[in-house]
């Protein structure tokens, strides 16, 4: 993945990182603002440092994001963007 974004940083020229929300088994979640629309989003970024089997875990991360992107329900986050490099915006 590269370096972990910092609070206040512009990530991928699309998102301003506002706050760290949490870390999981293979991802880091930030509260961010999507610059193009000024929409507040949760930005989940794959973190290969947390996942020793990064190729397998990255594929699982992307499958999960793609599966969520086709669902629409009030109790499931809406996925706005999936990037093959391992970031998901909800």
mmCIF file of N, CA and C in Angstrom:
data_model
loop_
_atom_site.group_PDB
_atom_site.id
_atom_site.type_symbol
_atom_site.label_atom_id
_atom_site.label_comp_id
_atom_site.label_asym_id
_atom_site.label_seq_id
_atom_site.Cartn_x
_atom_site.Cartn_y
_atom_site.Cartn_z
ATOM 1 N N UNK A 1 0.818 -1.184 0.000
ATOM 2 C CA UNK A 1 0.000 0.000 0.000
ATOM 3 C C UNK A 1 0.853 1.235 0.000
ATOM 4 N N UNK A 2 2.008 1.197 0.576
ATOM 5 C CA UNK A 2 2.791 2.403 0.709
ATOM 6 C C UNK A 2 2.570 3.008 2.082
ATOM 7 N N UNK A 3 2.868 4.294 2.203
ATOM 8 C CA UNK A 3 2.760 4.974 3.489
ATOM 9 C C UNK A 3 1.304 5.209 3.896
ATOM 10 N N UNK A 4 1.053 5.072 5.181
ATOM 11 C CA UNK A 4 -0.280 5.312 5.736
ATOM 12 C C UNK A 4 -0.551 6.814 5.688
ATOM 13 N N UNK A 5 -1.721 7.227 5.201
ATOM 14 C CA UNK A 5 -2.021 8.666 5.173
ATOM 15 C C UNK A 5 -2.098 9.258 6.575
ATOM 16 N N UNK A 6 -1.847 10.530 6.669
ATOM 17 C CA UNK A 6 -1.885 11.248 7.937
ATOM 18 C C UNK A 6 -3.100 12.192 7.961
ATOM 19 N N UNK A 7 -3.555 12.537 9.162
ATOM 20 C CA UNK A 7 -4.666 13.460 9.331
ATOM 21 C C UNK A 7 -4.318 14.783 8.635
ATOM 22 N N UNK A 8 -5.260 15.313 7.864
ATOM 23 C CA UNK A 8 -5.057 16.567 7.131
ATOM 24 C C UNK A 8 -4.471 16.386 5.747
ATOM 25 N N UNK A 9 -3.947 15.211 5.459
ATOM 26 C CA UNK A 9 -3.328 14.938 4.164
ATOM 27 C C UNK A 9 -4.397 14.718 3.092
ATOM 28 N N UNK A 10 -4.077 15.100 1.861
ATOM 29 C CA UNK A 10 -4.918 14.774 0.707
ATOM 30 C C UNK A 10 -4.429 13.423 0.196
ATOM 31 N N UNK A 11 -5.345 12.460 0.137
ATOM 32 C CA UNK A 11 -4.997 11.100 -0.274
ATOM 33 C C UNK A 11 -5.504 10.850 -1.681
ATOM 34 N N UNK A 12 -4.634 10.357 -2.543
ATOM 35 C CA UNK A 12 -4.983 9.968 -3.903
ATOM 36 C C UNK A 12 -5.613 11.122 -4.687
ATOM 37 N N UNK A 13 -5.301 12.344 -4.316
ATOM 38 C CA UNK A 13 -5.811 13.564 -4.962
ATOM 39 C C UNK A 13 -7.337 13.641 -4.951
ATOM 40 N N UNK A 14 -7.990 12.834 -4.093
ATOM 41 C CA UNK A 14 -9.452 12.787 -4.075
ATOM 42 C C UNK A 14 -10.060 12.967 -2.704
ATOM 43 N N UNK A 15 -9.316 12.662 -1.643
ATOM 44 C CA UNK A 15 -9.890 12.610 -0.302
ATOM 45 C C UNK A 15 -9.006 13.356 0.693
ATOM 46 N N UNK A 16 -9.631 14.185 1.522
ATOM 47 C CA UNK A 16 -8.898 14.821 2.617
ATOM 48 C C UNK A 16 -9.145 13.988 3.865
ATOM 49 N N UNK A 17 -8.076 13.492 4.459
ATOM 50 C CA UNK A 17 -8.157 12.640 5.642
ATOM 51 C C UNK A 17 -8.488 13.517 6.849
ATOM 52 N N UNK A 18 -9.581 13.181 7.543
ATOM 53 C CA UNK A 18 -10.040 13.961 8.679
ATOM 54 C C UNK A 18 -9.736 13.292 10.017
ATOM 55 N N UNK A 19 -9.897 11.971 10.093
ATOM 56 C CA UNK A 19 -9.784 11.288 11.379
ATOM 57 C C UNK A 19 -9.584 9.794 11.160
ATOM 58 N N UNK A 20 -8.781 9.170 12.011
ATOM 59 C CA UNK A 20 -8.639 7.719 12.010
ATOM 60 C C UNK A 20 -9.819 7.138 12.769
ATOM 61 N N UNK A 21 -10.574 6.233 12.128
ATOM 62 C CA UNK A 21 -11.716 5.601 12.780
ATOM 63 C C UNK A 21 -11.360 4.253 13.380
ATOM 64 N N UNK A 22 -10.447 3.510 12.744
ATOM 65 C CA UNK A 22 -10.065 2.225 13.303
ATOM 66 C C UNK A 22 -9.217 1.400 12.366
ATOM 67 N N UNK A 23 -8.692 0.301 12.914
ATOM 68 C CA UNK A 23 -7.886 -0.649 12.154
ATOM 69 C C UNK A 23 -8.491 -2.026 12.330
ATOM 70 N N UNK A 24 -8.413 -2.828 11.281
ATOM 71 C CA UNK A 24 -8.911 -4.194 11.353
ATOM 72 C C UNK A 24 -7.838 -5.166 10.923
ATOM 73 N N UNK A 25 -8.275 -6.352 10.549
ATOM 74 C CA UNK A 25 -7.357 -7.415 10.163
ATOM 75 C C UNK A 25 -6.476 -7.063 8.980
ATOM 76 N N UNK A 26 -7.011 -6.325 8.030
ATOM 77 C CA UNK A 26 -6.198 -5.987 6.856
ATOM 78 C C UNK A 26 -6.457 -4.581 6.323
ATOM 79 N N UNK A 27 -7.154 -3.763 7.095
ATOM 80 C CA UNK A 27 -7.438 -2.426 6.593
ATOM 81 C C UNK A 27 -7.453 -1.375 7.673
ATOM 82 N N UNK A 28 -7.331 -0.141 7.244
ATOM 83 C CA UNK A 28 -7.394 1.028 8.108
ATOM 84 C C UNK A 28 -8.550 1.876 7.590
ATOM 85 N N UNK A 29 -9.390 2.364 8.501
ATOM 86 C CA UNK A 29 -10.554 3.147 8.105
ATOM 87 C C UNK A 29 -10.406 4.572 8.617
ATOM 88 N N UNK A 30 -10.595 5.521 7.707
ATOM 89 C CA UNK A 30 -10.521 6.933 8.034
ATOM 90 C C UNK A 30 -11.851 7.606 7.724
ATOM 91 N N UNK A 31 -12.170 8.647 8.477
ATOM 92 C CA UNK A 31 -13.227 9.572 8.065
ATOM 93 C C UNK A 31 -12.526 10.570 7.160
ATOM 94 N N UNK A 32 -13.109 10.789 5.986
ATOM 95 C CA UNK A 32 -12.484 11.668 5.001
ATOM 96 C C UNK A 32 -13.560 12.463 4.282
ATOM 97 N N UNK A 33 -13.129 13.472 3.561
ATOM 98 C CA UNK A 33 -14.031 14.254 2.727
ATOM 99 C C UNK A 33 -13.621 14.023 1.275
ATOM 100 N N UNK A 34 -14.588 13.616 0.472
ATOM 101 C CA UNK A 34 -14.345 13.452 -0.961
ATOM 102 C C UNK A 34 -14.324 14.849 -1.563
ATOM 103 N N UNK A 35 -13.195 15.277 -2.073
ATOM 104 C CA UNK A 35 -13.010 16.659 -2.497
ATOM 105 C C UNK A 35 -13.954 17.067 -3.621
ATOM 106 N N UNK A 36 -14.198 16.186 -4.558
ATOM 107 C CA UNK A 36 -15.031 16.506 -5.721
ATOM 108 C C UNK A 36 -16.461 16.873 -5.337
ATOM 109 N N UNK A 37 -17.003 16.189 -4.319
ATOM 110 C CA UNK A 37 -18.408 16.394 -3.963
ATOM 111 C C UNK A 37 -18.609 16.985 -2.566
ATOM 112 N N UNK A 38 -17.538 17.168 -1.818
ATOM 113 C CA UNK A 38 -17.595 17.615 -0.414
ATOM 114 C C UNK A 38 -18.394 16.656 0.453
ATOM 115 N N UNK A 39 -18.479 15.406 0.031
ATOM 116 C CA UNK A 39 -19.226 14.384 0.769
ATOM 117 C C UNK A 39 -18.312 13.751 1.819
ATOM 118 N N UNK A 40 -18.842 13.593 3.040
ATOM 119 C CA UNK A 40 -18.101 12.897 4.079
ATOM 120 C C UNK A 40 -18.206 11.396 3.825
ATOM 121 N N UNK A 41 -17.073 10.717 3.872
ATOM 122 C CA UNK A 41 -17.034 9.286 3.561
ATOM 123 C C UNK A 41 -16.160 8.561 4.574
ATOM 124 N N UNK A 42 -16.319 7.250 4.612
ATOM 125 C CA UNK A 42 -15.382 6.379 5.308
ATOM 126 C C UNK A 42 -14.467 5.820 4.225
ATOM 127 N N UNK A 43 -13.194 5.949 4.428
ATOM 128 C CA UNK A 43 -12.204 5.494 3.447
ATOM 129 C C UNK A 43 -11.444 4.326 4.062
ATOM 130 N N UNK A 44 -11.632 3.129 3.500
ATOM 131 C CA UNK A 44 -10.946 1.938 3.991
ATOM 132 C C UNK A 44 -9.798 1.616 3.049
ATOM 133 N N UNK A 45 -8.618 1.522 3.607
ATOM 134 C CA UNK A 45 -7.416 1.314 2.813
ATOM 135 C C UNK A 45 -6.756 0.011 3.250
ATOM 136 N N UNK A 46 -6.445 -0.833 2.271
ATOM 137 C CA UNK A 46 -5.742 -2.085 2.564
ATOM 138 C C UNK A 46 -4.368 -1.753 3.127
ATOM 139 N N UNK A 47 -3.982 -2.459 4.157
ATOM 140 C CA UNK A 47 -2.677 -2.236 4.773
ATOM 141 C C UNK A 47 -1.889 -3.538 4.761
ATOM 142 N N UNK A 48 -0.973 -3.661 3.828
ATOM 143 C CA UNK A 48 -0.189 -4.890 3.703
ATOM 144 C C UNK A 48 0.685 -5.127 4.925
ATOM 145 N N UNK A 49 0.969 -4.095 5.706
ATOM 146 C CA UNK A 49 1.755 -4.271 6.930
ATOM 147 C C UNK A 49 0.980 -5.085 7.966
ATOM 148 N N UNK A 50 -0.357 -5.036 7.919
ATOM 149 C CA UNK A 50 -1.176 -5.787 8.866
ATOM 150 C C UNK A 50 -1.438 -7.206 8.387
ATOM 151 N N UNK A 51 -1.193 -7.486 7.100
ATOM 152 C CA UNK A 51 -1.529 -8.777 6.509
ATOM 153 C C UNK A 51 -0.294 -9.436 5.909
ATOM 154 N N UNK A 52 0.268 -10.417 6.598
ATOM 155 C CA UNK A 52 1.471 -11.053 6.065
ATOM 156 C C UNK A 52 1.239 -11.766 4.735
ATOM 157 N N UNK A 53 0.038 -12.295 4.503
ATOM 158 C CA UNK A 53 -0.273 -12.951 3.227
ATOM 159 C C UNK A 53 -0.953 -11.926 2.321
ATOM 160 N N UNK A 54 -0.237 -10.891 1.967
ATOM 161 C CA UNK A 54 -0.861 -9.724 1.350
ATOM 162 C C UNK A 54 -1.565 -10.009 0.021
ATOM 163 N N UNK A 55 -1.065 -10.889 -0.829
ATOM 164 C CA UNK A 55 -1.737 -11.162 -2.107
ATOM 165 C C UNK A 55 -3.105 -11.798 -1.871
ATOM 166 N N UNK A 56 -3.170 -12.777 -0.988
ATOM 167 C CA UNK A 56 -4.437 -13.437 -0.658
ATOM 168 C C UNK A 56 -5.384 -12.460 0.044
ATOM 169 N N UNK A 57 -4.857 -11.725 1.015
ATOM 170 C CA UNK A 57 -5.681 -10.793 1.780
ATOM 171 C C UNK A 57 -6.169 -9.631 0.928
ATOM 172 N N UNK A 58 -5.322 -9.147 0.020
ATOM 173 C CA UNK A 58 -5.738 -8.061 -0.878
ATOM 174 C C UNK A 58 -6.886 -8.534 -1.773
ATOM 175 N N UNK A 59 -6.803 -9.756 -2.280
ATOM 176 C CA UNK A 59 -7.875 -10.294 -3.123
ATOM 177 C C UNK A 59 -9.175 -10.405 -2.326
ATOM 178 N N UNK A 60 -9.076 -10.852 -1.069
ATOM 179 C CA UNK A 60 -10.268 -10.940 -0.213
ATOM 180 C C UNK A 60 -10.847 -9.556 0.067
ATOM 181 N N UNK A 61 -9.992 -8.593 0.321
ATOM 182 C CA UNK A 61 -10.399 -7.204 0.557
ATOM 183 C C UNK A 61 -11.190 -6.671 -0.641
ATOM 184 N N UNK A 62 -10.685 -6.910 -1.844
ATOM 185 C CA UNK A 62 -11.352 -6.432 -3.061
ATOM 186 C C UNK A 62 -12.655 -7.177 -3.324
ATOM 187 N N UNK A 63 -12.688 -8.484 -3.081
ATOM 188 C CA UNK A 63 -13.941 -9.249 -3.241
ATOM 189 C C UNK A 63 -15.016 -8.729 -2.302
ATOM 190 N N UNK A 64 -14.647 -8.468 -1.065
ATOM 191 C CA UNK A 64 -15.598 -7.932 -0.088
ATOM 192 C C UNK A 64 -16.158 -6.587 -0.552
ATOM 193 N N UNK A 65 -15.288 -5.713 -1.018
ATOM 194 C CA UNK A 65 -15.728 -4.393 -1.487
ATOM 195 C C UNK A 65 -16.633 -4.508 -2.708
ATOM 196 N N UNK A 66 -16.281 -5.374 -3.641
ATOM 197 C CA UNK A 66 -17.103 -5.543 -4.842
ATOM 198 C C UNK A 66 -18.451 -6.149 -4.504
ATOM 199 N N UNK A 67 -18.489 -7.077 -3.563
ATOM 200 C CA UNK A 67 -19.765 -7.676 -3.144
ATOM 201 C C UNK A 67 -20.646 -6.621 -2.482
ATOM 202 N N UNK A 68 -20.063 -5.812 -1.616
ATOM 203 C CA UNK A 68 -20.830 -4.753 -0.952
ATOM 204 C C UNK A 68 -21.332 -3.704 -1.935
ATOM 205 N N UNK A 69 -20.592 -3.479 -3.001
ATOM 206 C CA UNK A 69 -20.957 -2.414 -3.940
ATOM 207 C C UNK A 69 -22.258 -2.690 -4.693
ATOM 208 N N UNK A 70 -22.698 -3.934 -4.750
ATOM 209 C CA UNK A 70 -23.945 -4.251 -5.462
ATOM 210 C C UNK A 70 -25.145 -4.335 -4.524
ATOM 211 N N UNK A 71 -24.892 -4.191 -3.211
ATOM 212 C CA UNK A 71 -25.977 -4.275 -2.245
ATOM 213 C C UNK A 71 -26.540 -2.888 -1.926
ATOM 214 N N UNK A 72 -27.814 -2.859 -1.608
ATOM 215 C CA UNK A 72 -28.450 -1.609 -1.206
ATOM 216 C C UNK A 72 -29.411 -1.921 -0.055
ATOM 217 N N UNK A 73 -29.042 -1.479 1.135
ATOM 218 C CA UNK A 73 -29.863 -1.728 2.317
ATOM 219 C C UNK A 73 -29.499 -0.675 3.366
ATOM 220 N N UNK A 74 -30.474 -0.276 4.176
ATOM 221 C CA UNK A 74 -30.220 0.765 5.174
ATOM 222 C C UNK A 74 -29.192 0.358 6.221
ATOM 223 N N UNK A 75 -28.995 -0.928 6.440
ATOM 224 C CA UNK A 75 -28.033 -1.394 7.440
ATOM 225 C C UNK A 75 -26.677 -1.783 6.854
ATOM 226 N N UNK A 76 -26.469 -1.502 5.575
ATOM 227 C CA UNK A 76 -25.197 -1.814 4.915
ATOM 228 C C UNK A 76 -24.656 -0.531 4.306
ATOM 229 N N UNK A 77 -23.370 -0.267 4.519
ATOM 230 C CA UNK A 77 -22.779 0.941 3.953
ATOM 231 C C UNK A 77 -22.853 0.902 2.433
ATOM 232 N N UNK A 78 -23.007 2.064 1.837
ATOM 233 C CA UNK A 78 -22.991 2.184 0.383
ATOM 234 C C UNK A 78 -21.545 2.346 -0.065
ATOM 235 N N UNK A 79 -21.118 1.531 -1.005
ATOM 236 C CA UNK A 79 -19.763 1.631 -1.537
ATOM 237 C C UNK A 79 -19.814 2.521 -2.768
ATOM 238 N N UNK A 80 -19.045 3.604 -2.736
ATOM 239 C CA UNK A 80 -19.006 4.552 -3.843
ATOM 240 C C UNK A 80 -17.863 4.286 -4.807
ATOM 241 N N UNK A 81 -16.801 3.677 -4.309
ATOM 242 C CA UNK A 81 -15.598 3.544 -5.127
ATOM 243 C C UNK A 81 -14.794 2.340 -4.645
ATOM 244 N N UNK A 82 -14.326 1.532 -5.582
ATOM 245 C CA UNK A 82 -13.404 0.433 -5.276
ATOM 246 C C UNK A 82 -12.213 0.595 -6.202
ATOM 247 N N UNK A 83 -11.036 0.536 -5.635
ATOM 248 C CA UNK A 83 -9.806 0.709 -6.400
ATOM 249 C C UNK A 83 -9.003 -0.581 -6.304
ATOM 250 N N UNK A 84 -8.506 -1.073 -7.407
ATOM 251 C CA UNK A 84 -7.770 -2.342 -7.434
ATOM 252 C C UNK A 84 -6.500 -2.287 -6.595
ATOM 253 N N UNK A 85 -6.024 -1.094 -6.263
ATOM 254 C CA UNK A 85 -4.834 -0.992 -5.421
ATOM 255 C C UNK A 85 -5.172 -1.220 -3.954
ATOM 256 N N UNK A 86 -6.470 -1.320 -3.640
ATOM 257 C CA UNK A 86 -6.848 -1.657 -2.275
ATOM 258 C C UNK A 86 -7.382 -0.517 -1.458
ATOM 259 N N UNK A 87 -8.298 0.254 -2.011
ATOM 260 C CA UNK A 87 -8.976 1.229 -1.167
ATOM 261 C C UNK A 87 -10.453 1.219 -1.553
ATOM 262 N N UNK A 88 -11.269 1.413 -0.567
ATOM 263 C CA UNK A 88 -12.718 1.394 -0.739
ATOM 264 C C UNK A 88 -13.281 2.650 -0.099
ATOM 265 N N UNK A 89 -14.217 3.295 -0.770
ATOM 266 C CA UNK A 89 -14.859 4.467 -0.199
ATOM 267 C C UNK A 89 -16.322 4.168 -0.001
ATOM 268 N N UNK A 90 -16.800 4.389 1.215
ATOM 269 C CA UNK A 90 -18.199 4.143 1.549
ATOM 270 C C UNK A 90 -18.795 5.378 2.171
#
